[in-house]
mmCIF file of C-alpha atoms in Angstrom:
data_model
loop_
_atom_site.group_PDB
_atom_site.id
_atom_site.type_symbol
_atom_site.label_atom_id
_atom_site.label_comp_id
_atom_site.label_asym_id
_atom_site.label_seq_id
_atom_site.Cartn_x
_atom_site.Cartn_y
_atom_site.Cartn_z
ATOM 1 C CA MET A 1 -10.864 1.640 12.587
ATOM 2 C CA THR A 2 -12.054 4.656 10.500
ATOM 3 C CA THR A 3 -14.882 2.458 9.234
ATOM 4 C CA THR A 4 -17.505 5.207 8.902
ATOM 5 C CA LEU A 5 -15.046 7.421 7.069
ATOM 6 C CA MET A 6 -14.075 4.626 4.711
ATOM 7 C CA GLU A 7 -17.710 3.901 3.916
ATOM 8 C CA SER A 8 -18.260 7.561 3.077
ATOM 9 C CA LEU A 9 -15.194 7.597 0.847
ATOM 10 C CA GLN A 10 -16.450 4.596 -1.069
ATOM 11 C CA THR A 11 -19.944 5.978 -1.581
ATOM 12 C CA ARG A 12 -19.079 9.631 -2.243
ATOM 13 C CA SER A 13 -19.872 10.712 -5.783
ATOM 14 C CA GLY A 14 -19.901 13.833 -7.911
ATOM 15 C CA PRO A 15 -17.382 15.566 -10.133
ATOM 16 C CA LEU A 16 -13.962 16.493 -8.846
ATOM 17 C CA ASN A 17 -12.210 19.633 -10.078
ATOM 18 C CA LEU A 18 -8.540 19.685 -11.023
ATOM 19 C CA ARG A 19 -7.488 21.273 -7.743
ATOM 20 C CA ASP A 20 -9.164 18.540 -5.716
ATOM 21 C CA SER A 21 -7.631 15.837 -7.899
ATOM 22 C CA VAL A 22 -4.113 17.266 -7.515
ATOM 23 C CA ARG A 23 -4.604 17.564 -3.758
ATOM 24 C CA ASN A 24 -5.851 13.990 -3.519
ATOM 25 C CA TYR A 25 -2.931 12.535 -5.452
ATOM 26 C CA LEU A 26 -0.423 14.555 -3.416
ATOM 27 C CA LEU A 27 -1.956 13.117 -0.239
ATOM 28 C CA LEU A 28 -1.985 9.617 -1.726
ATOM 29 C CA THR A 29 1.677 9.900 -2.746
ATOM 30 C CA LEU A 30 2.800 11.337 0.586
ATOM 31 C CA GLY A 31 0.852 8.743 2.561
ATOM 32 C CA ALA A 32 2.129 5.836 0.474
ATOM 33 C CA THR A 33 5.711 7.128 0.773
ATOM 34 C CA ILE A 34 5.415 7.190 4.556
ATOM 35 C CA MET A 35 4.042 3.648 4.463
ATOM 36 C CA ILE A 36 7.003 2.514 2.325
ATOM 37 C CA VAL A 37 9.433 3.951 4.867
ATOM 38 C CA ASN A 38 7.480 2.341 7.691
ATOM 39 C CA PHE A 39 7.500 -1.085 6.030
ATOM 40 C CA ASN A 40 11.245 -1.082 5.422
ATOM 41 C CA LEU A 41 12.169 0.432 8.787
ATOM 42 C CA PHE A 42 9.811 -1.412 11.118
ATOM 43 C CA ILE A 43 7.550 -4.060 9.576
ATOM 44 C CA ALA A 44 10.026 -6.108 7.535
ATOM 45 C CA PRO A 45 12.944 -6.024 10.010
ATOM 46 C CA GLY A 46 10.706 -6.890 12.968
ATOM 47 C CA ASP A 47 8.474 -9.437 11.207
ATOM 48 C CA VAL A 48 5.543 -7.603 12.779
ATOM 49 C CA ALA A 49 2.622 -6.265 10.752
ATOM 50 C CA PRO A 50 -0.880 -5.029 11.617
ATOM 51 C CA GLY A 51 -2.587 -7.688 9.515
ATOM 52 C CA GLY A 52 -3.424 -6.852 5.907
ATOM 53 C CA VAL A 53 -1.494 -7.799 2.797
ATOM 54 C CA GLY A 54 1.640 -6.537 4.534
ATOM 55 C CA GLY A 55 1.278 -9.293 7.099
ATOM 56 C CA LEU A 56 0.586 -11.863 4.400
ATOM 57 C CA SER A 57 3.687 -10.714 2.508
ATOM 58 C CA LEU A 58 5.850 -11.474 5.556
ATOM 59 C CA ILE A 59 4.508 -15.021 5.615
ATOM 60 C CA VAL A 60 4.927 -15.473 1.847
ATOM 61 C CA ASN A 61 8.490 -14.150 2.022
ATOM 62 C CA LYS A 62 9.386 -16.497 4.863
ATOM 63 C CA TYR A 63 8.191 -19.654 3.141
ATOM 64 C CA PHE A 64 8.644 -18.825 -0.555
ATOM 65 C CA GLY A 65 11.307 -16.117 -0.601
ATOM 66 C CA LEU A 66 9.203 -13.754 -2.714
ATOM 67 C CA PRO A 67 10.114 -10.057 -2.260
ATOM 68 C CA TYR A 68 7.702 -8.254 0.043
ATOM 69 C CA GLY A 69 6.428 -5.731 -2.475
ATOM 70 C CA THR A 70 5.988 -8.343 -5.189
ATOM 71 C CA ALA A 71 4.046 -10.558 -2.788
ATOM 72 C CA MET A 72 1.798 -7.644 -1.796
ATOM 73 C CA LEU A 73 1.170 -6.757 -5.434
ATOM 74 C CA LEU A 74 0.242 -10.323 -6.381
ATOM 75 C CA LEU A 75 -2.045 -10.588 -3.350
ATOM 76 C CA SER A 76 -3.627 -7.213 -4.154
ATOM 77 C CA ILE A 77 -4.591 -7.970 -7.764
ATOM 78 C CA PRO A 78 -7.564 -10.230 -6.918
ATOM 79 C CA LEU A 79 -8.596 -7.880 -4.097
ATOM 80 C CA ILE A 80 -8.733 -4.911 -6.465
ATOM 81 C CA ALA A 81 -10.757 -7.014 -8.900
ATOM 82 C CA ILE A 82 -13.180 -7.905 -6.101
ATOM 83 C CA GLY A 83 -13.359 -4.257 -5.108
ATOM 84 C CA PHE A 84 -14.140 -3.119 -8.647
ATOM 85 C CA TRP A 85 -16.808 -5.792 -8.981
ATOM 86 C CA GLN A 86 -18.406 -5.315 -5.558
ATOM 87 C CA LEU A 87 -17.840 -1.639 -4.749
ATOM 88 C CA GLY A 88 -18.162 -0.251 -8.251
ATOM 89 C CA ARG A 89 -16.686 3.178 -7.576
ATOM 90 C CA PHE A 90 -14.384 3.787 -10.531
ATOM 91 C CA ARG A 91 -12.483 6.863 -9.312
ATOM 92 C CA PHE A 92 -12.004 5.388 -5.855
ATOM 93 C CA LEU A 93 -10.600 2.184 -7.302
ATOM 94 C CA VAL A 94 -8.336 4.071 -9.720
ATOM 95 C CA ARG A 95 -6.832 5.904 -6.762
ATOM 96 C CA THR A 96 -6.546 2.623 -4.869
ATOM 97 C CA LEU A 97 -4.760 1.037 -7.824
ATOM 98 C CA TYR A 98 -2.367 4.002 -7.977
ATOM 99 C CA VAL A 99 -1.543 3.746 -4.272
ATOM 100 C CA THR A 100 -1.173 -0.032 -4.433
ATOM 101 C CA LEU A 101 1.260 0.085 -7.353
ATOM 102 C CA TYR A 102 3.250 2.970 -5.853
ATOM 103 C CA TYR A 103 3.419 1.316 -2.447
ATOM 104 C CA THR A 104 4.232 -2.249 -3.476
ATOM 105 C CA LEU A 105 6.803 -1.295 -6.112
ATOM 106 C CA GLY A 106 8.275 1.312 -3.781
ATOM 107 C CA VAL A 107 8.790 -1.229 -0.995
ATOM 108 C CA ASP A 108 10.979 -3.415 -3.223
ATOM 109 C CA LEU A 109 12.792 -0.661 -5.113
ATOM 110 C CA SER A 110 13.708 1.311 -1.986
ATOM 111 C CA ALA A 111 14.622 -1.659 0.235
ATOM 112 C CA ARG A 112 18.322 -1.355 -0.650
ATOM 113 C CA PHE A 113 18.436 2.092 0.948
ATOM 114 C CA PHE A 114 17.293 0.846 4.372
ATOM 115 C CA PRO A 115 19.260 -1.278 6.833
ATOM 116 C CA PRO A 116 17.954 -4.881 6.666
ATOM 117 C CA GLU A 117 17.952 -5.116 10.461
ATOM 118 C CA GLY A 118 16.013 -1.866 10.846
ATOM 119 C CA ILE A 119 16.956 0.933 13.212
ATOM 120 C CA ILE A 120 15.863 -0.593 16.524
ATOM 121 C CA ASP A 121 16.062 -4.050 18.068
ATOM 122 C CA ASP A 122 13.039 -3.856 20.343
ATOM 123 C CA LEU A 123 9.698 -5.337 19.273
ATOM 124 C CA LEU A 124 7.725 -3.079 21.607
ATOM 125 C CA LEU A 125 9.189 0.061 20.036
ATOM 126 C CA THR A 126 8.735 -1.504 16.607
ATOM 127 C CA ALA A 127 5.045 -2.104 17.291
ATOM 128 C CA VAL A 128 4.417 1.352 18.764
ATOM 129 C CA PHE A 129 6.332 3.519 16.314
ATOM 130 C CA GLY A 130 5.595 1.273 13.342
ATOM 131 C CA GLY A 131 1.907 1.537 14.168
ATOM 132 C CA ILE A 132 2.039 5.325 14.559
ATOM 133 C CA LEU A 133 4.031 5.914 11.370
ATOM 134 C CA GLY A 134 1.914 3.460 9.406
ATOM 135 C CA GLY A 135 -1.261 5.084 10.742
ATOM 136 C CA ILE A 136 -0.096 8.524 9.641
ATOM 137 C CA GLY A 137 0.574 7.213 6.149
ATOM 138 C CA TYR A 138 -2.703 5.297 6.034
ATOM 139 C CA GLY A 139 -4.653 8.299 7.291
ATOM 140 C CA LEU A 140 -3.177 10.522 4.575
ATOM 141 C CA VAL A 141 -4.140 7.943 1.956
ATOM 142 C CA LEU A 142 -7.712 7.968 3.270
ATOM 143 C CA ARG A 143 -7.745 11.775 3.227
ATOM 144 C CA GLY A 144 -6.733 11.490 -0.414
ATOM 145 C CA ARG A 145 -9.921 9.444 -0.922
ATOM 146 C CA GLY A 146 -8.146 6.178 -1.627
ATOM 147 C CA MET A 147 -6.784 3.202 0.210
ATOM 148 C CA VAL A 148 -4.151 0.511 -0.086
ATOM 149 C CA SER A 149 -5.680 -2.647 -1.486
ATOM 150 C CA GLY A 150 -6.080 -5.172 1.283
ATOM 151 C CA THR A 151 -8.377 -6.307 4.032
ATOM 152 C CA GLY A 152 -10.357 -3.055 3.797
ATOM 153 C CA ILE A 153 -11.675 -3.996 0.370
ATOM 154 C CA ILE A 154 -12.464 -7.607 1.229
ATOM 155 C CA SER A 155 -14.101 -6.606 4.525
ATOM 156 C CA ARG A 156 -16.241 -3.986 2.790
ATOM 157 C CA ALA A 157 -17.287 -6.494 0.112
ATOM 158 C CA ILE A 158 -18.298 -9.043 2.760
ATOM 159 C CA GLN A 159 -20.174 -6.365 4.681
ATOM 160 C CA LEU A 160 -22.221 -5.439 1.613
ATOM 161 C CA LYS A 161 -23.181 -9.096 1.150
ATOM 162 C CA THR A 162 -23.863 -10.013 4.779
ATOM 163 C CA GLY A 163 -24.727 -6.773 6.560
ATOM 164 C CA LEU A 164 -22.244 -7.559 9.338
ATOM 165 C CA PRO A 165 -20.599 -4.548 11.035
ATOM 166 C CA LEU A 166 -17.467 -3.480 9.161
ATOM 167 C CA SER A 167 -15.467 -3.070 12.371
ATOM 168 C CA GLN A 168 -16.128 -6.691 13.337
ATOM 169 C CA LEU A 169 -15.098 -7.900 9.887
ATOM 170 C CA TYR A 170 -11.822 -5.997 10.192
ATOM 171 C CA ILE A 171 -11.124 -7.730 13.492
ATOM 172 C CA VAL A 172 -11.885 -11.155 12.034
ATOM 173 C CA VAL A 173 -9.908 -10.737 8.791
ATOM 174 C CA ASP A 174 -6.869 -9.038 10.332
ATOM 175 C CA GLY A 175 -7.096 -11.394 13.312
ATOM 176 C CA VAL A 176 -6.763 -14.414 11.025
ATOM 177 C CA ILE A 177 -3.675 -12.859 9.407
ATOM 178 C CA ILE A 178 -2.154 -12.072 12.802
ATOM 179 C CA ILE A 179 -2.711 -15.692 13.846
ATOM 180 C CA GLY A 180 -0.846 -16.664 10.675
ATOM 181 C CA LEU A 181 1.997 -14.377 11.728
ATOM 182 C CA GLY A 182 2.022 -16.093 15.109
ATOM 183 C CA LEU A 183 2.318 -19.509 13.482
ATOM 184 C CA ALA A 184 5.105 -18.287 11.198
ATOM 185 C CA PHE A 185 7.134 -16.067 13.528
ATOM 186 C CA GLY A 186 5.998 -16.898 17.049
ATOM 187 C CA TRP A 187 3.211 -15.715 19.305
ATOM 188 C CA GLU A 188 5.247 -12.878 20.762
ATOM 189 C CA ASN A 189 5.358 -11.319 17.305
ATOM 190 C CA ALA A 190 1.612 -11.869 16.953
ATOM 191 C CA LEU A 191 0.925 -10.007 20.195
ATOM 192 C CA TYR A 192 3.096 -7.119 19.089
ATOM 193 C CA ALA A 193 1.300 -7.163 15.727
ATOM 194 C CA THR A 194 -1.984 -6.691 17.617
ATOM 195 C CA LEU A 195 -0.479 -3.700 19.429
ATOM 196 C CA MET A 196 0.754 -2.291 16.106
ATOM 197 C CA LEU A 197 -2.765 -2.642 14.655
ATOM 198 C CA PHE A 198 -4.195 -0.749 17.637
ATOM 199 C CA MET A 199 -1.629 2.064 17.327
ATOM 200 C CA LEU A 200 -2.185 2.283 13.579
ATOM 201 C CA GLY A 201 -5.925 2.705 14.123
ATOM 202 C CA LEU A 202 -5.398 5.494 16.662
ATOM 203 C CA ALA A 203 -2.946 7.365 14.429
ATOM 204 C CA ALA A 204 -5.113 6.987 11.304
ATOM 205 C CA ASP A 205 -8.200 8.215 13.167
ATOM 206 C CA TYR A 206 -6.212 11.224 14.445
ATOM 207 C CA ILE A 207 -5.107 12.149 10.921
ATOM 208 C CA MET A 208 -8.661 11.760 9.592
ATOM 209 C CA GLU A 209 -10.638 13.350 12.414
ATOM 210 C CA GLY A 210 -8.190 15.286 14.595
ATOM 211 C CA PRO A 211 -7.823 15.023 18.407
#
């Protein structure tokens, strides 16, 4: 999913002018806002997530009662540290830190404004529209030359060490998290999480590359 584009974002260098910086942060903010809405409308109510720290936060919330955003933030801290150590792109990681803080804090602070049960009671629709909306948000974040801290960073770090294809690492890492969701919430939810991951990838690729 958008692996070539993500690699180019992480290796791109050179000075950015003020106009580019403003544009990037507007895209990051818009994308993260869409992802906040998506989490509170679809992911949290349906207990379905396309892997990542969002999926882990559902599991942590179920067993420990920790708020979703707080769980994602705590899980993201070591991932950002790994990213800074392994990837070494300061501006990229600053933007990633901005998005991560905005997204995780926004999920918790805005939760009161969304119905706890969501807006639909159908896991298929949750997976499809949650994947599309999340992919739009994620794609905008990538266009802003950042990302939400998560499996992307850890997969990229492993790829640099092992040389394994990044797309395969995504499947393995997110697949393990989806299996965890299946153990926590049932295998039906895990299957819908796989569908959500697929839809998210399609939508993010569309935002990044067009039709």
